[in-house]
Coordinates of N, CA and C in Angstrom, one line a residue:
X10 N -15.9 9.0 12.3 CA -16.1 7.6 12.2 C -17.2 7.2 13.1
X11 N -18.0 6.3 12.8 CA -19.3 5.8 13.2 C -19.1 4.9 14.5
X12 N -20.3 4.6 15.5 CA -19.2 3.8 16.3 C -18.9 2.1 16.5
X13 N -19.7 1.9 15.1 CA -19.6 0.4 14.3 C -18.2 0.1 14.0
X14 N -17.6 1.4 13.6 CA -16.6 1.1 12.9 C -15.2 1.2 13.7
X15 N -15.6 1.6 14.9 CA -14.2 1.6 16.3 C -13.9 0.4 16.3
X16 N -14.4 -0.9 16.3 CA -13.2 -2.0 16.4 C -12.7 -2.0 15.0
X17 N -13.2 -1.6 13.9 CA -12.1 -1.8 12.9 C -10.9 -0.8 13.0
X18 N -11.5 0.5 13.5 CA -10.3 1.8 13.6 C -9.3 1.0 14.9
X19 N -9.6 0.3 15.3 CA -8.9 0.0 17.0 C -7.7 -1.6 16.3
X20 N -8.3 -2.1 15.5 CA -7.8 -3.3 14.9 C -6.5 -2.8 13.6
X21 N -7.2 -1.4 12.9 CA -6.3 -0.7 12.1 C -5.0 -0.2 12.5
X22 N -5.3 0.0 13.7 CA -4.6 0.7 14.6 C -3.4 -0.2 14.9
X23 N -4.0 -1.6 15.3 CA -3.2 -2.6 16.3 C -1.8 -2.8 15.0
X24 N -2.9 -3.1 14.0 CA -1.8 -3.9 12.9 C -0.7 -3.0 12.2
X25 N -1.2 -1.6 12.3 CA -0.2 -0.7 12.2 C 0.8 -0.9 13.2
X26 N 1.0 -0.9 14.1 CA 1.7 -1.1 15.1 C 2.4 -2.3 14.9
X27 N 1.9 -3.6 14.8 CA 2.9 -4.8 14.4 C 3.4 -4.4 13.3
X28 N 2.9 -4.1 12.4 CA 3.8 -4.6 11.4 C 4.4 -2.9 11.0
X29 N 5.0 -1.8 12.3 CA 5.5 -0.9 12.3 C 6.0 0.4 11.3
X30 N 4.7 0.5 10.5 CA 3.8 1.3 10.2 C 3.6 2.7 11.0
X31 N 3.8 3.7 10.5 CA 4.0 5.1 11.5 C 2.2 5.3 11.0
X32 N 1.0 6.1 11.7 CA -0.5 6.0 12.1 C -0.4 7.0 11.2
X33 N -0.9 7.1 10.0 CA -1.6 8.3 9.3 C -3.1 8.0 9.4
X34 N -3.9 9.4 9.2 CA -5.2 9.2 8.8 C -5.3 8.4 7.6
X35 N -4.5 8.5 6.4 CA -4.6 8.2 5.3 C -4.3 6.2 5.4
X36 N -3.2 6.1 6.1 CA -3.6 4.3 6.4 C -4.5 3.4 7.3
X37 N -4.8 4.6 8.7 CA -5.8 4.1 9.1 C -7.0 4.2 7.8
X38 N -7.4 4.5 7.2 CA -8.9 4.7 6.8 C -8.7 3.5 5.6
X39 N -7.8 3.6 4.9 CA -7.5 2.5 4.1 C -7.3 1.0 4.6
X40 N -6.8 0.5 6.0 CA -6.7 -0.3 6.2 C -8.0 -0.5 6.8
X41 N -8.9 0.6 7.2 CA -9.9 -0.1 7.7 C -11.3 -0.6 6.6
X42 N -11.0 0.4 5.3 CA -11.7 -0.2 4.2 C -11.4 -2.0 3.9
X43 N -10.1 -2.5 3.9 CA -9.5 -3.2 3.4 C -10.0 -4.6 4.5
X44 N -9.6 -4.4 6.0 CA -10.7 -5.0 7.0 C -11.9 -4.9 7.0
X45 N -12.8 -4.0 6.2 CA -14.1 -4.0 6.8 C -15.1 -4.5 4.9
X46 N -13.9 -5.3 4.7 CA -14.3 -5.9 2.7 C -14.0 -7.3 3.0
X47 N -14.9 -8.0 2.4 CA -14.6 -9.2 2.1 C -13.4 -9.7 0.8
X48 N -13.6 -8.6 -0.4 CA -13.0 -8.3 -1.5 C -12.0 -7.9 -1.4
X49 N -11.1 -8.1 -2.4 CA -10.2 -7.1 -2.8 C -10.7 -5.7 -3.6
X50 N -9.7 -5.0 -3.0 CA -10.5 -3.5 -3.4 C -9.4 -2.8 -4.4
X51 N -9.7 -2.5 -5.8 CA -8.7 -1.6 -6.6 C -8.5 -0.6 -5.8
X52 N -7.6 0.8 -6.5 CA -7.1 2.0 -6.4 C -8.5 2.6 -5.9
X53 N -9.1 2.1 -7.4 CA -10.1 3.4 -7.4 C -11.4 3.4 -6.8
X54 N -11.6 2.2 -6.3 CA -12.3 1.8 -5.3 C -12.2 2.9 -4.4
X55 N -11.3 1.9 -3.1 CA -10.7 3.0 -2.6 C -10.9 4.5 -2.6
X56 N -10.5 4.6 -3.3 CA -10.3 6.8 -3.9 C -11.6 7.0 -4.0
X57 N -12.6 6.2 -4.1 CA -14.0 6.7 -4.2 C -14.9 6.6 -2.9
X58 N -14.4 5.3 -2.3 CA -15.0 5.0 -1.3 C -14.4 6.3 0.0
X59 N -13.3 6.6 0.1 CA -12.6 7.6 0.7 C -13.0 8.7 0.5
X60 N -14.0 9.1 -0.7 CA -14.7 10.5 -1.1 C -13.9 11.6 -0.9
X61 N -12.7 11.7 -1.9 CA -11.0 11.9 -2.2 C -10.8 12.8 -0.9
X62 N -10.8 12.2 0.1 CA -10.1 12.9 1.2 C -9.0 13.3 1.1
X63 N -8.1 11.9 0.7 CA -6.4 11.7 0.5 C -6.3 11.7 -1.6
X64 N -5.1 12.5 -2.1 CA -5.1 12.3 -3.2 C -4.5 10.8 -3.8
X65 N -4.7 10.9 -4.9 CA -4.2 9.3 -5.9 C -3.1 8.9 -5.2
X66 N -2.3 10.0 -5.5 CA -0.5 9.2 -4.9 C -0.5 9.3 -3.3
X67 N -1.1 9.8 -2.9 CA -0.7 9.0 -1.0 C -1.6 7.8 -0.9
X68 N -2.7 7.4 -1.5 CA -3.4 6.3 -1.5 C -2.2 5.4 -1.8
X69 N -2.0 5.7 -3.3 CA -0.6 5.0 -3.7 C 0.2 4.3 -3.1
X70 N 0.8 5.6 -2.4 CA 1.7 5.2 -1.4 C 1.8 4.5 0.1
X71 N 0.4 4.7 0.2 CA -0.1 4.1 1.4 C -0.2 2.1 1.4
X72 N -0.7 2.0 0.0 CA -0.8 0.7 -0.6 C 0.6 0.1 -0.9
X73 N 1.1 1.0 -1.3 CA 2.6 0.4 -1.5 C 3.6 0.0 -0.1
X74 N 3.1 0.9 1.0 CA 3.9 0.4 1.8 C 3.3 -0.7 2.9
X75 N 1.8 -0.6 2.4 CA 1.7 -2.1 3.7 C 1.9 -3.2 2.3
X76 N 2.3 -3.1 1.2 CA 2.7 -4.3 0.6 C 4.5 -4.7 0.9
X77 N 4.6 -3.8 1.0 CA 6.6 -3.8 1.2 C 6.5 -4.5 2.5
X78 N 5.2 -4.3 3.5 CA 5.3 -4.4 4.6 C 5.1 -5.9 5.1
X79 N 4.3 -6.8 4.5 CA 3.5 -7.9 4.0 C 2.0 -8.0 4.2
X80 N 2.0 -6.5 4.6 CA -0.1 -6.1 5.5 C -0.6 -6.8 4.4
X81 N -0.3 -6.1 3.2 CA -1.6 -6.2 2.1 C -0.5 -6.8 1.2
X82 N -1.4 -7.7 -0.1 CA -0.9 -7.8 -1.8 C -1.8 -7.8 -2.4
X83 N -1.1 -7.4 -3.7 CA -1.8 -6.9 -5.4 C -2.2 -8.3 -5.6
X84 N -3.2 -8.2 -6.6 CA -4.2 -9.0 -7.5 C -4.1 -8.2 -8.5
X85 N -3.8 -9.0 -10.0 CA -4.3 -9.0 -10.7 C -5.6 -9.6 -11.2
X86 N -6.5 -8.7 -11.6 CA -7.8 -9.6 -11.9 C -8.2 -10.1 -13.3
X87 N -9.1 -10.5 -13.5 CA -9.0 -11.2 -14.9 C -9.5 -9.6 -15.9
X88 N -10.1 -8.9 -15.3 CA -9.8 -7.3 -16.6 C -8.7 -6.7 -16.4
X89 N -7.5 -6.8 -16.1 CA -6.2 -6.0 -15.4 C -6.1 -5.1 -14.7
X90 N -7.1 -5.1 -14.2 CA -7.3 -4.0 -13.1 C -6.3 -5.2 -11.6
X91 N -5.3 -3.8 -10.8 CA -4.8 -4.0 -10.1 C -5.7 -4.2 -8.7
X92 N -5.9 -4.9 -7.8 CA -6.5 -5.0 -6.3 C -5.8 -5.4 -5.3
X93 N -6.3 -5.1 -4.3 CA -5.5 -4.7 -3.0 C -6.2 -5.6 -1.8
X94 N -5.8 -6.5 -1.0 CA -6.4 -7.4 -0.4 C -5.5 -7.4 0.9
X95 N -5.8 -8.2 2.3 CA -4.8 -7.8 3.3 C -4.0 -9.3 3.5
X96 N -3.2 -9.7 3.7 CA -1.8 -10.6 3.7 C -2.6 -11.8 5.0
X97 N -2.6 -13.0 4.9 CA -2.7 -13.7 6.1 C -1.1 -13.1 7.1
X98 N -1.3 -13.8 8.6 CA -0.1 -13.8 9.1 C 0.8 -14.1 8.7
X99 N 1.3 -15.2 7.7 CA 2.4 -15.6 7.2 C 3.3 -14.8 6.4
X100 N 2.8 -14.0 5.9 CA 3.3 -12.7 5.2 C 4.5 -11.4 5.8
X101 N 5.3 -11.7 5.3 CA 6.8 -10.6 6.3 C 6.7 -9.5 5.2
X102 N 7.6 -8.9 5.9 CA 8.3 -7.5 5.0 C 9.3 -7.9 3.7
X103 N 8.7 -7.7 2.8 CA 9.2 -8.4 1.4 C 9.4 -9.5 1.2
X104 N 8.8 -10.5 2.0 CA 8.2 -11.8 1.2 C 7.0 -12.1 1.7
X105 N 6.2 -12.1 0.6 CA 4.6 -13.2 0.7 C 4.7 -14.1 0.7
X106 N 3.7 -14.6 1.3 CA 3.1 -16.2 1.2 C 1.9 -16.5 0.7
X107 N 1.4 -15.7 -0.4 CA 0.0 -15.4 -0.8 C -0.3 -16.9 -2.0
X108 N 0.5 -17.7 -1.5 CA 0.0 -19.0 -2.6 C -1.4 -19.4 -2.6
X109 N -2.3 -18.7 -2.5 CA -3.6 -19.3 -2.3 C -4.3 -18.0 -4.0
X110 N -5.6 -19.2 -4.0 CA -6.0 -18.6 -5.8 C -7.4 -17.6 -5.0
X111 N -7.0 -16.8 -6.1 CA -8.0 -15.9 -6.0 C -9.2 -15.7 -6.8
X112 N -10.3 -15.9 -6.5 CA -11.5 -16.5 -7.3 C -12.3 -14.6 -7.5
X113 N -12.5 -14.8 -9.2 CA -12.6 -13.9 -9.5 C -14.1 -14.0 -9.9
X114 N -15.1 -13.5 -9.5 CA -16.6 -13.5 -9.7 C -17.1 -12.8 -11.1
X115 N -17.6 -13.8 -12.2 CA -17.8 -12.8 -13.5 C -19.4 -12.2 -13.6
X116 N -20.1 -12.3 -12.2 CA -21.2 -11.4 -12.3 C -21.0 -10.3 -11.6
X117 N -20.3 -10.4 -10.1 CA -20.4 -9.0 -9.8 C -19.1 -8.3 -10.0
X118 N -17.9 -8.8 -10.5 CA -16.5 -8.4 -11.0 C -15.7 -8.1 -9.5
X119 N -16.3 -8.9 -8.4 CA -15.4 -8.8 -7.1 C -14.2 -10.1 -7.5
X120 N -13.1 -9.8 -6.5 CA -12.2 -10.6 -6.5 C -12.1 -11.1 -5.1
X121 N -12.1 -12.4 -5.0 CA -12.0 -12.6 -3.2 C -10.7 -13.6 -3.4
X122 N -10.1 -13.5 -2.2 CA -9.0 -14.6 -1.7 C -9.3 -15.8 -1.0
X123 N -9.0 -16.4 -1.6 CA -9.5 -17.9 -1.4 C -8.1 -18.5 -0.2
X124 N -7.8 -18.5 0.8 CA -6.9 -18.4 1.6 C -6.6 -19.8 1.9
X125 N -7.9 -20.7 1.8 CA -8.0 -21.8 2.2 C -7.6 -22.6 0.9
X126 N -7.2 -22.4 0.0 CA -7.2 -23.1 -1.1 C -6.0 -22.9 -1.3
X127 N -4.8 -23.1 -1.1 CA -3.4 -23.0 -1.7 C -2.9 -23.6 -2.3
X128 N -1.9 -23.1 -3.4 CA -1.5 -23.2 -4.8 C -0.1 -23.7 -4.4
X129 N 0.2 -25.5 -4.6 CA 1.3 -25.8 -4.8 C 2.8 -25.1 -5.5
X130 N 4.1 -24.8 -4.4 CA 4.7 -24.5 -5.4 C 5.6 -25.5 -6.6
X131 N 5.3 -25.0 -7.4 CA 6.2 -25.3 -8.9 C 7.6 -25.8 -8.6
X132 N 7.8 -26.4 -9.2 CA 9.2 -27.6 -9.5 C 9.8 -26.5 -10.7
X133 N 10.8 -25.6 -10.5 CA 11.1 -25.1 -11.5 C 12.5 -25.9 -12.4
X134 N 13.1 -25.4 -13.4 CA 14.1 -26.0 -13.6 C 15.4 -24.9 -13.0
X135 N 16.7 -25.4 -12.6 CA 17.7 -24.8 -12.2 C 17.9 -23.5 -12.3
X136 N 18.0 -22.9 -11.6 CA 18.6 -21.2 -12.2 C 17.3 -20.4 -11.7
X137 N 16.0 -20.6 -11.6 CA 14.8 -20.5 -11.8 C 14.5 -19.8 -10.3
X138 N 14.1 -18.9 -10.0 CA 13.6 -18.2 -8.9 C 12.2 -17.8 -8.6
X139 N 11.3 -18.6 -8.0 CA 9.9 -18.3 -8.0 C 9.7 -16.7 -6.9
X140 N 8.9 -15.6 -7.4 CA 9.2 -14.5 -5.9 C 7.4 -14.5 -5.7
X141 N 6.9 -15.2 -7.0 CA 5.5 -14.9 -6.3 C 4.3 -15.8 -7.5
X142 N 3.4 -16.7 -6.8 CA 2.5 -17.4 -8.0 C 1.4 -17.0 -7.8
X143 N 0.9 -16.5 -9.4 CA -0.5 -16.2 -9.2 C -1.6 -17.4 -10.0
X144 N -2.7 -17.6 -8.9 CA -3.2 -18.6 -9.6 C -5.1 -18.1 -9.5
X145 N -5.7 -17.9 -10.3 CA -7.0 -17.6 -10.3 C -8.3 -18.3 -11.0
X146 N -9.4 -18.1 -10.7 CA -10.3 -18.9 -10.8 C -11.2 -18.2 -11.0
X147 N -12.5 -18.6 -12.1 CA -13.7 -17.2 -12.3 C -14.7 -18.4 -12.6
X148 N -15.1 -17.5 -12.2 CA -16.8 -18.6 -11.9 C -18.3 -17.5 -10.8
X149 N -18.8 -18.3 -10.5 CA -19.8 -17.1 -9.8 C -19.6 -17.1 -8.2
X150 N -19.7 -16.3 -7.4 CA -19.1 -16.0 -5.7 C -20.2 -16.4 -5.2
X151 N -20.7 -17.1 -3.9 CA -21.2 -17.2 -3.0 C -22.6 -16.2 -3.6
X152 N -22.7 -15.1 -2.8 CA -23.7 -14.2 -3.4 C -24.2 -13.8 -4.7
X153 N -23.1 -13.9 -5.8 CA -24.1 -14.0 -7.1 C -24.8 -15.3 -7.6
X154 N -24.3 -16.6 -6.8 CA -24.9 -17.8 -6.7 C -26.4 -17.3 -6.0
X155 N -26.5 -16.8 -5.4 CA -27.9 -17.1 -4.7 C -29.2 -16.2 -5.1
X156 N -28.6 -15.3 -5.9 CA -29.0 -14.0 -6.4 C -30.1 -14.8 -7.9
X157 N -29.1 -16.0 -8.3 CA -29.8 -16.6 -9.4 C -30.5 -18.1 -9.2

């Protein structure tokens, strides 16, 4: 690791530790891709950008547990490809608070979290249990705005 990238390894580090997370190489390097993106990042991102250090399913699994954890949450994007983004503070161990819309960019196909923009919750009718809203937006991002 480069030594640009020590406060992200030193920050990967920390948040493993809060949110008590046992230190693999395989989640440090993942969480520090995930810190060092503005984007949400699919699987295969990931798996490529990692230049398959770690195989499919420990990525997998790696992903799956900072979401159980509330580190990170899934995005669905507008091609169904699944993405991986890191949780503001509000976020615990099996409940999100990810009510904010996620603006999906239809030139460069990034997905960012719009954190500042949150998504009212819904008036459901009786019986009705909300566990998670997704609300999204496509249009062009910051940088492919400027590009044109």
């Amino acid at each position: 690791m480069t030594n640009q990238h020590r406060p992200l390894l030193q920050m990967a580090e920390e948040l493993l530790r809060k949110y008590t997370l046992r230190k693999t190489n395989c989640r440090l390097e993942v969480l520090t891709l995930l810190l060092q993106n503005k984007h949400a990042l699919a699987h295969s991102e990931i798996e490529k950008q990692l230049e398959n250090r770690f195989d499919r399913v420990t990525i997998y699994r790696t992903l799956h547990a900072f979401e159980e954890k509330g580190l990170a949450h899934s995005i669905n994007d507008v091609s169904g490809a699944m993405k991986y983004a890191l949780c503001q503070d509000a976020c615990k161990e099996h409940e999100h608070q990810d009510n904010h819309i996620h603006f999906n960019c239809t030139s460069c196909g990034q997905t960012f979290c719009l954190n500042e923009v949150l998504v009212p919750a819904p008036t459901l009718p009786e019986g009705y249990k909300v566990h998670s809203i997704n609300f999204s937006a496509q249009g062009l991002c910051v940088s492919c705005q400027e590009v044109t």
